[in-house]
Amino acid sequence: MDSPEPSSKTATINSTINPTPTEDSPVFSYISNLSPIQPVKAAPVVQGFPGLNSPPLLFTSPRVSAHSRLRRSQFPQLSSEAFSGKNDDYNNAITDSDGNGVSASQLRSELSPSIQKVSDNNISVPDESGSLIRCVDEFLVDVSNSESANPSNSTNPSPKVADNIPQSPNSAAESVADFASKDARKDEIPKDAARVVVEQAEEENKGKSSSDQKDNGIYNTSTDSDLPSPDLCTKIEPDLPADNSLHYHYSGRQMAQLSRADHAMLDDASDIQNEPLETAHDCRNDNDKINSMSSAPDECIMQHDSQTKAGQHQSGIRRRCLQFEDAQRKISPTSLGLQNASGVVSCSIPPVSPAVIEVVASVSSNRSSTASNRPSTQLTSSSDNFESLAVKVPKPSGIGLHLNSIAMQAGSRATVSVKSAERGNLSLHEKKLTSMMSCHPSENLKSCSISSNVVGSHLTSGNYDGEHESYGTNAQSAASLHLNDAKPLNNTVLLKPTEHTISHKRKASAEYIDSPMDYNQSSPKKKRKKPSDGYDGDGCKRCNCKKSKCLKLYCDCFAAGIYCAGSCACQGCFNRLEYEDTVNDVRQQIQSRNPLAFCPKIVQHPTDSPANILGAEGASFTPPSARHKRGCSCKKSMCLKKYCECYQANVGCSSGCRCEGCKNVYGLKEEYGKDLVKKHCITERLEKSVEEKVEMVTATSGLLQIDQRNQCNLTPPTPSFQCSNHGKNASKSWFTSGRYLSSPESGQAIYGLSPASPTNSKNHDIDQETTGDIMDLVTFDQEFNYSNAKLANEFSPGFHVTGNTDDLLALPKSQDLASNTGGQLIPQTVHFQSTWPLSWRDSPITPMNQFDGSGMNALELTKL
DNA sequence: GAGTTTGAAACT
DNA sequence: CAGTTTCAAACTC
């Protein structure tokens, strides 16, 4: 029996929301008829239930977020394009000299002559100085560049846009800042948009002329040379405000958004193209929105500072991306959705999936591998655009078993430290301390953030010392900021290492510049200090290749998607920036042979629920069910030595292993099935309890029930919360749970704060606690998909999860988990982005579940 | 540090 | 797909 109250509530709400229509609606009349309570009394009843009233409030912010996110989603795309465009410029200059000239620009030109034409008319200013303004301008510049360089992006949209675009550099006249004006002219942005941007830039510029200059100088330096400018970096670092953590928070969001947008870009390339300028404009607006949104006292962010600092950091931290850059670029961390209460953004970078890359390539063919070689630059520009994009990005696990997967996953052994430390200055103690911080999931957000940061440290390290450079991507580039991010978060612990890092940065960079060849050659001088674990200080593996030239998967560096570093003792190494083309080619060959060659080797078993992974305290680093994707073939080591990849990764053997006499301490092959069954039972129990809980909650709020019913009626029988396995096995991801925001492999991307999904506006009266539990239980194991779908459907029929993973769920890093367990990230951060890129969704290889939350987002679930 | 063992990657 | 070779890390001494 429906209690009268729910009905009345519903009626009241309906009337409140849409008084006139509601009363007229048959539903209203029907409810009114059913309800013993007279409509007249409805109002009082509603007042008596604040919970019902509150929903709108809860909803409000999501809507804002959503709005912002949507805009941002477009923006990031532009930014990405901008990146590419910028890179293109850079690359064009370089590649032309090299004779490798087929750059993205050409492709772009082919794609959109009209735009190109416009750009040609425009004054092209190669000079990309003015980082300060750049954040604003660059974004414009990038957009314009992308427009000009990459017609595909902006062109299509638009004849309309083209018409609006001034053929003359008039916009420059409107710009106060020289850089801004340059950019504006270069970009040929419509006057309105350009004006707005320029004005903003000007304002910002006024705010901090000194920093701007500094930034500019840095930027120029970084731009001119591929390598970071140690000097500049050094200068900059000290200037960082103690509270820049706040900056990072926001920047993190922005970054996340950017990344996410990048993802979206893949899917919605056409859309992006349609509204380049608008997007750019929106971006600015988004920033403003974000700022305003985050204007909360605890999140006062100084955009200028953040921009400058971030730009500085990024300038100093330059990373080169090879073929993965595009893919990763597309791989987007979650966006606003990742925002947690504290504003800390946890972004995990999905693993680089070759398939994704391919998709990306197809979508945005304009991005040549060469063009994408300068993620750092891209990142910088992007970050500038976003006012310092510091993202706590877990290491890209896409790298595979090697560096990232193993080192990070092995919680017990995870020794992640600042790589620069190895070079000398950082004391072992500090290193360990850092590692510990990173390795242990913390209970508090700060710790979590640190952990996350550390996770990415290995990536970062490359930047710092200029040695290990990831092929990868913005994501990795973003990761490079981890340490920086971490510093603000925990000055006492991480600041020191960072300082060291910076100092080393200079050193390393100088070294790199001076004698780039030094470090790949196995010079006796550079006797590698081979740590017992085979990792250098930062958790990066280094190789000792002699015959493979570091162009085969034998090479850990190569396999991990990074360039060999000075710490490597390889001989005849071609896995270097100088040979990036070669590296790309080889990688492509390998991928053509085995698309999964560079995918993470360690994946979360589908049935592993978040609860299992995290454990009660969230301290578990390696999910018990984590397994080597391909399995091992050990015969003599009995899986008890590091010859065994499973053992090396601290994961148990599975049925996929072909090992003989398995005695893997992390899990015997024979026991794997048993464990699965056990877990399955446990999971079922949990689900039941959750369902019961949910029912209780639902009963409490009659509105919810009614709402759900209505929705169910409106929706097809198919569970809206569905996981579609395009792959053979449904991937389940533990990161699907809200707790796992930042699964690099999966997920963070998955969790974007879904904008307020329109469909959702109901059910927000459910307390978060319940939601949190639910989310924890929402695993996407194939086995449980149906039940989950059912459950989800109960709440929101609109929720649709597309689980497209081939069972490749890369393990989220322990740090990620830790950060997730912080609790602050929770339910809100769990988002199912409706805008998730198709590329991921379509990619069979993509190791992550993809959620197409068209109808419902995490927030909705949370609200439930 | 040299040599051996091991198993993944590459090749056939 | 299976067998073989190559390779580099892990391991031993």
mmCIF file of N, CA and C (backbone and C1' of nucleotides) in Angstrom, chain A residues 554 601 630 633 636-637 643 645, chain B residues 1 5-11:
data_model
loop_
_atom_site.group_PDB
_atom_site.id
_atom_site.type_symbol
_atom_site.label_atom_id
_atom_site.label_comp_id
_atom_site.label_asym_id
_atom_site.label_seq_id
_atom_site.Cartn_x
_atom_site.Cartn_y
_atom_site.Cartn_z
ATOM 1 N N TYR A 554 61.061 -6.660 -24.878
ATOM 2 C CA TYR A 554 62.038 -7.094 -23.891
ATOM 3 C C TYR A 554 62.442 -5.925 -23.015
ATOM 4 N N LYS A 601 49.214 -5.478 -18.186
ATOM 5 C CA LYS A 601 49.238 -6.934 -18.072
ATOM 6 C C LYS A 601 48.496 -7.399 -16.845
ATOM 7 N N ARG A 630 47.608 -12.223 -19.242
ATOM 8 C CA ARG A 630 47.943 -13.323 -20.132
ATOM 9 C C ARG A 630 48.384 -14.555 -19.365
ATOM 10 N N SER A 633 53.946 -18.614 -17.713
ATOM 11 C CA SER A 633 54.246 -19.940 -18.247
ATOM 12 C C SER A 633 55.419 -20.565 -17.507
ATOM 13 N N LYS A 636 59.836 -23.789 -14.054
ATOM 14 C CA LYS A 636 60.832 -24.149 -13.044
ATOM 15 C C LYS A 636 60.797 -23.261 -11.814
ATOM 16 N N SER A 637 60.341 -22.121 -12.017
ATOM 17 C CA SER A 637 60.362 -21.188 -10.886
ATOM 18 C C SER A 637 59.176 -21.396 -9.961
ATOM 19 N N TYR A 643 60.916 -14.322 -11.964
ATOM 20 C CA TYR A 643 60.806 -14.725 -13.361
ATOM 21 C C TYR A 643 59.331 -14.765 -13.743
ATOM 22 N N GLU A 645 55.889 -13.481 -14.046
ATOM 23 C CA GLU A 645 55.313 -12.147 -14.118
ATOM 24 C C GLU A 645 54.180 -11.982 -13.125
ATOM 25 P P DG B 1 80.498 -3.709 -10.486
ATOM 26 O "O5'" DG B 1 80.858 -5.093 -11.196
ATOM 27 C "C5'" DG B 1 82.208 -5.493 -11.177
ATOM 28 C "C4'" DG B 1 82.303 -6.896 -11.685
ATOM 29 C "C3'" DG B 1 81.646 -7.131 -13.042
ATOM 30 O "O3'" DG B 1 82.474 -7.977 -13.813
ATOM 31 C "C1'" DG B 1 80.686 -8.576 -11.450
ATOM 32 P P DT B 5 72.719 -23.112 -15.362
ATOM 33 O "O5'" DT B 5 71.374 -22.328 -15.051
ATOM 34 C "C5'" DT B 5 71.125 -21.894 -13.719
ATOM 35 C "C4'" DT B 5 69.801 -21.162 -13.645
ATOM 36 C "C3'" DT B 5 68.650 -21.857 -14.361
ATOM 37 O "O3'" DT B 5 67.536 -21.924 -13.474
ATOM 38 C "C1'" DT B 5 68.822 -19.601 -15.057
ATOM 39 P P DT B 6 66.319 -22.835 -13.877
ATOM 40 O "O5'" DT B 6 65.329 -21.724 -14.450
ATOM 41 C "C5'" DT B 6 64.977 -20.616 -13.626
ATOM 42 C "C4'" DT B 6 64.258 -19.572 -14.441
ATOM 43 C "C3'" DT B 6 63.177 -20.134 -15.365
ATOM 44 O "O3'" DT B 6 61.915 -19.861 -14.786
ATOM 45 C "C1'" DT B 6 64.469 -18.389 -16.390
ATOM 46 P P DG B 7 60.654 -20.595 -15.323
ATOM 47 O "O5'" DG B 7 60.083 -19.459 -16.306
ATOM 48 C "C5'" DG B 7 59.815 -18.181 -15.761
ATOM 49 C "C4'" DG B 7 59.642 -17.172 -16.877
ATOM 50 C "C3'" DG B 7 58.552 -17.534 -17.906
ATOM 51 O "O3'" DG B 7 57.897 -16.342 -18.304
ATOM 52 C "C1'" DG B 7 60.581 -17.201 -19.003
ATOM 53 P P DA B 8 56.483 -16.453 -18.895
ATOM 54 O "O5'" DA B 8 56.471 -15.089 -19.732
ATOM 55 C "C5'" DA B 8 56.950 -13.909 -19.101
ATOM 56 C "C4'" DA B 8 57.542 -12.975 -20.144
ATOM 57 C "C3'" DA B 8 56.626 -12.734 -21.344
ATOM 58 O "O3'" DA B 8 56.666 -11.357 -21.705
ATOM 59 C "C1'" DA B 8 58.706 -13.627 -22.062
ATOM 60 P P DA B 9 55.708 -10.841 -22.799
ATOM 61 O "O5'" DA B 9 56.669 -10.751 -24.075
ATOM 62 C "C5'" DA B 9 57.845 -9.962 -23.991
ATOM 63 C "C4'" DA B 9 58.662 -10.139 -25.247
ATOM 64 C "C3'" DA B 9 57.880 -9.948 -26.550
ATOM 65 O "O3'" DA B 9 58.589 -9.052 -27.382
ATOM 66 C "C1'" DA B 9 59.047 -12.008 -26.574
ATOM 67 P P DA B 10 57.963 -8.617 -28.722
ATOM 68 O "O5'" DA B 10 58.768 -9.549 -29.730
ATOM 69 C "C5'" DA B 10 60.178 -9.557 -29.663
ATOM 70 C "C4'" DA B 10 60.715 -10.617 -30.584
ATOM 71 C "C3'" DA B 10 60.123 -10.597 -31.989
ATOM 72 O "O3'" DA B 10 61.163 -10.471 -32.941
ATOM 73 C "C1'" DA B 10 60.082 -12.782 -31.085
ATOM 74 P P DC B 11 60.785 -10.320 -34.443
ATOM 75 O "O5'" DC B 11 61.054 -11.784 -35.005
ATOM 76 C "C5'" DC B 11 62.267 -12.426 -34.657
ATOM 77 C "C4'" DC B 11 62.182 -13.887 -34.999
ATOM 78 C "C3'" DC B 11 61.678 -14.186 -36.406
ATOM 79 O "O3'" DC B 11 62.680 -14.882 -37.122
ATOM 80 C "C1'" DC B 11 60.652 -15.607 -34.795
#
